[in-house]
PDB file of C-alpha atoms in Angstrom:
ATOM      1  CA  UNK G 203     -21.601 -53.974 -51.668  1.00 45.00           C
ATOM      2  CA  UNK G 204     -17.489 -54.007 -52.135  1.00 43.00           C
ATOM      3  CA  UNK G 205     -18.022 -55.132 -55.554  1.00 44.00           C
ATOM      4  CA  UNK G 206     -21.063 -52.534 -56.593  1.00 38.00           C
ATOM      5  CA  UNK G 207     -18.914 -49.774 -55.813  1.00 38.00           C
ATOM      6  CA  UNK G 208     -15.747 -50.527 -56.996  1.00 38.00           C
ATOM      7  CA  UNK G 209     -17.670 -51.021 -60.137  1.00 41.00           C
ATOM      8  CA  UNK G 210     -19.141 -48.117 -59.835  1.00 40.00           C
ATOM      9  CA  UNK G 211     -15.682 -46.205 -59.212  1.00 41.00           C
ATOM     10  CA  UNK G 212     -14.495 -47.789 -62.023  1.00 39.00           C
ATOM     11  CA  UNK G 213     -17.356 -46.738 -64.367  1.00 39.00           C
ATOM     12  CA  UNK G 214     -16.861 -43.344 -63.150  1.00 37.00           C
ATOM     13  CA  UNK G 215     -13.625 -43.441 -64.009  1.00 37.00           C
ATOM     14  CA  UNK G 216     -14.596 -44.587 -67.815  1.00 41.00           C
ATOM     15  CA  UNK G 217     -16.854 -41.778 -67.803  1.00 41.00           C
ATOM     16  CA  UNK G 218     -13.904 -39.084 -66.873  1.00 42.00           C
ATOM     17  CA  UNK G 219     -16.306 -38.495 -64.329  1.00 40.00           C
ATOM     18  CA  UNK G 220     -13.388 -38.469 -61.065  1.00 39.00           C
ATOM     19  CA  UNK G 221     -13.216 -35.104 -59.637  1.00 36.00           C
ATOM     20  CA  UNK G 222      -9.439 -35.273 -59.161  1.00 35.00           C
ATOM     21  CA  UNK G 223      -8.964 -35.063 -62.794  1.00 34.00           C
ATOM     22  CA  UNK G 224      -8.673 -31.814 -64.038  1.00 32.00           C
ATOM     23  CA  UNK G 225     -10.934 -30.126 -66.355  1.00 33.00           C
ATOM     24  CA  UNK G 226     -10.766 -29.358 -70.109  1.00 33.00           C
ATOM     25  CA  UNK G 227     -10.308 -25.658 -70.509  1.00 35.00           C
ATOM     26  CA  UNK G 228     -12.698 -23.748 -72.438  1.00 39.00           C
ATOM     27  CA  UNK G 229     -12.739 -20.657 -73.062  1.00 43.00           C
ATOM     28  CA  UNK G 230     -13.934 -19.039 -70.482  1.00 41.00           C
ATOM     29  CA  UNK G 231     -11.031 -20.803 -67.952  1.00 44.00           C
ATOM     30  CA  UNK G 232      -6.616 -19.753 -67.710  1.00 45.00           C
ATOM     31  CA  UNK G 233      -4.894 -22.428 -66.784  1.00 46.00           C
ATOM     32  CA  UNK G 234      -3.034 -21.402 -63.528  1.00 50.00           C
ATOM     33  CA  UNK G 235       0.291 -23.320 -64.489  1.00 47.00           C
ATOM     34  CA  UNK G 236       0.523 -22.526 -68.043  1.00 66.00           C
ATOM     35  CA  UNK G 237       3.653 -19.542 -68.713  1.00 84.00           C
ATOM     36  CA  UNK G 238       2.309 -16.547 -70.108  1.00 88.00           C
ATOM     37  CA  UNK G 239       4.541 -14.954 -72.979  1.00 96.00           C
ATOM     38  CA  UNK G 240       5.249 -11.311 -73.431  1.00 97.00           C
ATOM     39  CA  UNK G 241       4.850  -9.368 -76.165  1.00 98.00           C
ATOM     40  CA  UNK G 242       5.770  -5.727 -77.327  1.00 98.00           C
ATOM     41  CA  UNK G 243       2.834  -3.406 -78.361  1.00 97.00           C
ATOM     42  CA  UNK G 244       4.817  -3.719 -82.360  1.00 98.00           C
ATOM     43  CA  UNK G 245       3.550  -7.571 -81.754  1.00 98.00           C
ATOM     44  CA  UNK G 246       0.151  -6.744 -81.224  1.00 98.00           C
ATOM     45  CA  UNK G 247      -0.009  -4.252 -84.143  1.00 98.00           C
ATOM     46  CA  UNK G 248       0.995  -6.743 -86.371  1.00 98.00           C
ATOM     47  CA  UNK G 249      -1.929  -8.625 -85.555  1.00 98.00           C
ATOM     48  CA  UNK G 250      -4.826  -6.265 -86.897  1.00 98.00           C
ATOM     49  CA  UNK G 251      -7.538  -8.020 -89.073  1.00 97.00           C
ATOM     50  CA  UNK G 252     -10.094 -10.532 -88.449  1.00 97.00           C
ATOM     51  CA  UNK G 253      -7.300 -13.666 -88.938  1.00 98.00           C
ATOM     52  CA  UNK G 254      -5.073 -12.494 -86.846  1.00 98.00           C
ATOM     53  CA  UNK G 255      -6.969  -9.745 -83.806  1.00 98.00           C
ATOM     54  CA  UNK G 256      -4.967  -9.695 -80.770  1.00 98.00           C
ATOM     55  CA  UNK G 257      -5.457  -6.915 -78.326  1.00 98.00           C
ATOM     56  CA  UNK G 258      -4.091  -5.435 -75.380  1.00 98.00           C
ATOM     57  CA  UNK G 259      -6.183  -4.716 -72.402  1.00 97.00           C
ATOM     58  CA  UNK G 260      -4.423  -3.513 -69.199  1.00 96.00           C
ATOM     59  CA  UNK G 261      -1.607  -4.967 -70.123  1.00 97.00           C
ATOM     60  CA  UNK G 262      -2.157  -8.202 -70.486  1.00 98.00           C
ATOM     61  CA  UNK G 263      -2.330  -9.367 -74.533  1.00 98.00           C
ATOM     62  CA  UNK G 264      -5.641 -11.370 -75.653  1.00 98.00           C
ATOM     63  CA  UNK G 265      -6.158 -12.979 -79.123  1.00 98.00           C
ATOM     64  CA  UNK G 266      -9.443 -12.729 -79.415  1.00 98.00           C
ATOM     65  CA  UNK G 267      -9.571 -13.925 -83.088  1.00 98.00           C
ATOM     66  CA  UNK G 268     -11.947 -16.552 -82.052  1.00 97.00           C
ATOM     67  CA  UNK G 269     -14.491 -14.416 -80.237  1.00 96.00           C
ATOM     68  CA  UNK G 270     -15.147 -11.435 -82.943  1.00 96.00           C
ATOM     69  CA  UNK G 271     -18.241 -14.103 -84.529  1.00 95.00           C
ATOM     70  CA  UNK G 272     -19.402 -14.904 -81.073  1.00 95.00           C
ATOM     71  CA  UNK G 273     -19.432 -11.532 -79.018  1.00 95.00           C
ATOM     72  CA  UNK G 274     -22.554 -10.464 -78.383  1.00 93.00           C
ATOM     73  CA  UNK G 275     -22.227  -6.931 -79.173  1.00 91.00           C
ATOM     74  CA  UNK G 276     -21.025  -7.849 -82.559  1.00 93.00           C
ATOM     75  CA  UNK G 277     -18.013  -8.556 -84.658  1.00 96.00           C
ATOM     76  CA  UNK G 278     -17.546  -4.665 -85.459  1.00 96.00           C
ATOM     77  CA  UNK G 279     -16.589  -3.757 -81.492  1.00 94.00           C
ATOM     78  CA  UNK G 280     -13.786  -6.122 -81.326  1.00 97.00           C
ATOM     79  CA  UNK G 281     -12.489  -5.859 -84.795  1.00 97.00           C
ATOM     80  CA  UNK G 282     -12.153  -2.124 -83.629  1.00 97.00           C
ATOM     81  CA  UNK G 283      -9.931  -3.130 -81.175  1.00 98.00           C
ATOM     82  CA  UNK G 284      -7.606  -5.703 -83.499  1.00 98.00           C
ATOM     83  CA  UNK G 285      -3.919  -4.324 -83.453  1.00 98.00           C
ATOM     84  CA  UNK G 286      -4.463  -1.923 -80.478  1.00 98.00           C
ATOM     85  CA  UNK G 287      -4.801  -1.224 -77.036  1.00 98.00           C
ATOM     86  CA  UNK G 288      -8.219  -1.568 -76.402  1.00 97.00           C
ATOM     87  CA  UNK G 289      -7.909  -1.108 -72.237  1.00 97.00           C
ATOM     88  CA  UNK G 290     -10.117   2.385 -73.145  1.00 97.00           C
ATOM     89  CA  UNK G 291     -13.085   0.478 -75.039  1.00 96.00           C
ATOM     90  CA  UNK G 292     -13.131  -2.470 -73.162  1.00 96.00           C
ATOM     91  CA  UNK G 293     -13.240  -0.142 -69.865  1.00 96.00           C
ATOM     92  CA  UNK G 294     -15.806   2.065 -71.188  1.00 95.00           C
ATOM     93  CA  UNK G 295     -18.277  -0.945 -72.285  1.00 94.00           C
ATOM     94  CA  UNK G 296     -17.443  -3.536 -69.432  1.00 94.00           C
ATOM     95  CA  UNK G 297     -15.380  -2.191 -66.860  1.00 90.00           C
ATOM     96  CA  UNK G 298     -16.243  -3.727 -63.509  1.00 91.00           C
ATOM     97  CA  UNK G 299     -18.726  -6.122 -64.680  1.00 92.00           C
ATOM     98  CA  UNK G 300     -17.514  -9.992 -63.903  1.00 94.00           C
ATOM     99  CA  UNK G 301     -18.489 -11.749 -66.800  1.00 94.00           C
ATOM    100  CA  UNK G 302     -16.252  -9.536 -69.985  1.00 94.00           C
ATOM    101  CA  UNK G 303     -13.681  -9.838 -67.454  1.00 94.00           C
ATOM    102  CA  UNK G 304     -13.716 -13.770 -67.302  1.00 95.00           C
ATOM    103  CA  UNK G 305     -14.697 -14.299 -70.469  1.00 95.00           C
ATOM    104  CA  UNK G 306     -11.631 -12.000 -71.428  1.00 95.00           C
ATOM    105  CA  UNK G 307      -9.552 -13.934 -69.305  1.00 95.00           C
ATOM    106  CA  UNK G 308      -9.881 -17.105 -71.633  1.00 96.00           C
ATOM    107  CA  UNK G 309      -8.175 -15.408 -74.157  1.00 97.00           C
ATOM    108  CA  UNK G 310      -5.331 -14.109 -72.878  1.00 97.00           C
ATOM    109  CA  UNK G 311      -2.229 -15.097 -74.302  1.00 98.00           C
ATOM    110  CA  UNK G 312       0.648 -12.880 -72.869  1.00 98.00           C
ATOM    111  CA  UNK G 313       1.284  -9.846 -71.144  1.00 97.00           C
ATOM    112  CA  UNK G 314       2.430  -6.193 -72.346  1.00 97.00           C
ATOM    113  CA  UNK G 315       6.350  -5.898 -72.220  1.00 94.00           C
TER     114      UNK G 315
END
């Protein structure tokens, strides 16, 4: 019995299956350790266009360059928000639903200086 579970530990352990390792993070998860820059609201201009879309959203900074093909309202309603604050637009479409918000999290790069 010894034996059949320490091999099963062990394949377990192959598998990256041992809950004490930490997960990847996707985008949908912040890792809690990780040092958040800060940028100036000139930083996030600069970064306008489909390439390059960060945003600032109550003021934290998000580069959402990655999301503007996968939104599900479209590419247009984020690459409206490339190079701005977009706290008003985000607020007006999501505010105080859970899911925007976490997803949003994901992305988030920095906070407003």
């Amino acid at each position: 019995m010894k034996k059949l579970l320490l091999i099963s530990g062990i394949a377990l352990l192959a598998a990256g299956c041992n809950s004490s390792q930490p997960t990847q993070t996707t985008a949908t998860q912040t890792q809690p350790s990780q040092q958040l820059a800060t940028y100036t609201l000139a930083q996030v201009q600069s970064a306008d266009s489909a390439q390059k879309c960060w945003t600032a959203i109550n003021g934290n900074v998000y580069d959402l360059t990655k999301w503007i093909d996968q939104h599900p309202g479209g590419d247009k309603n984020i690459l409206k928000i490339c190079g701005k604050d977009g706290t008003q637009a985000f607020e007006k479409q999501h505010g105080g639903q859970s899911k925007p918000e976490q997803t949003l999290k994901g992305f988030q790069i920095g906070i407003l200086k």
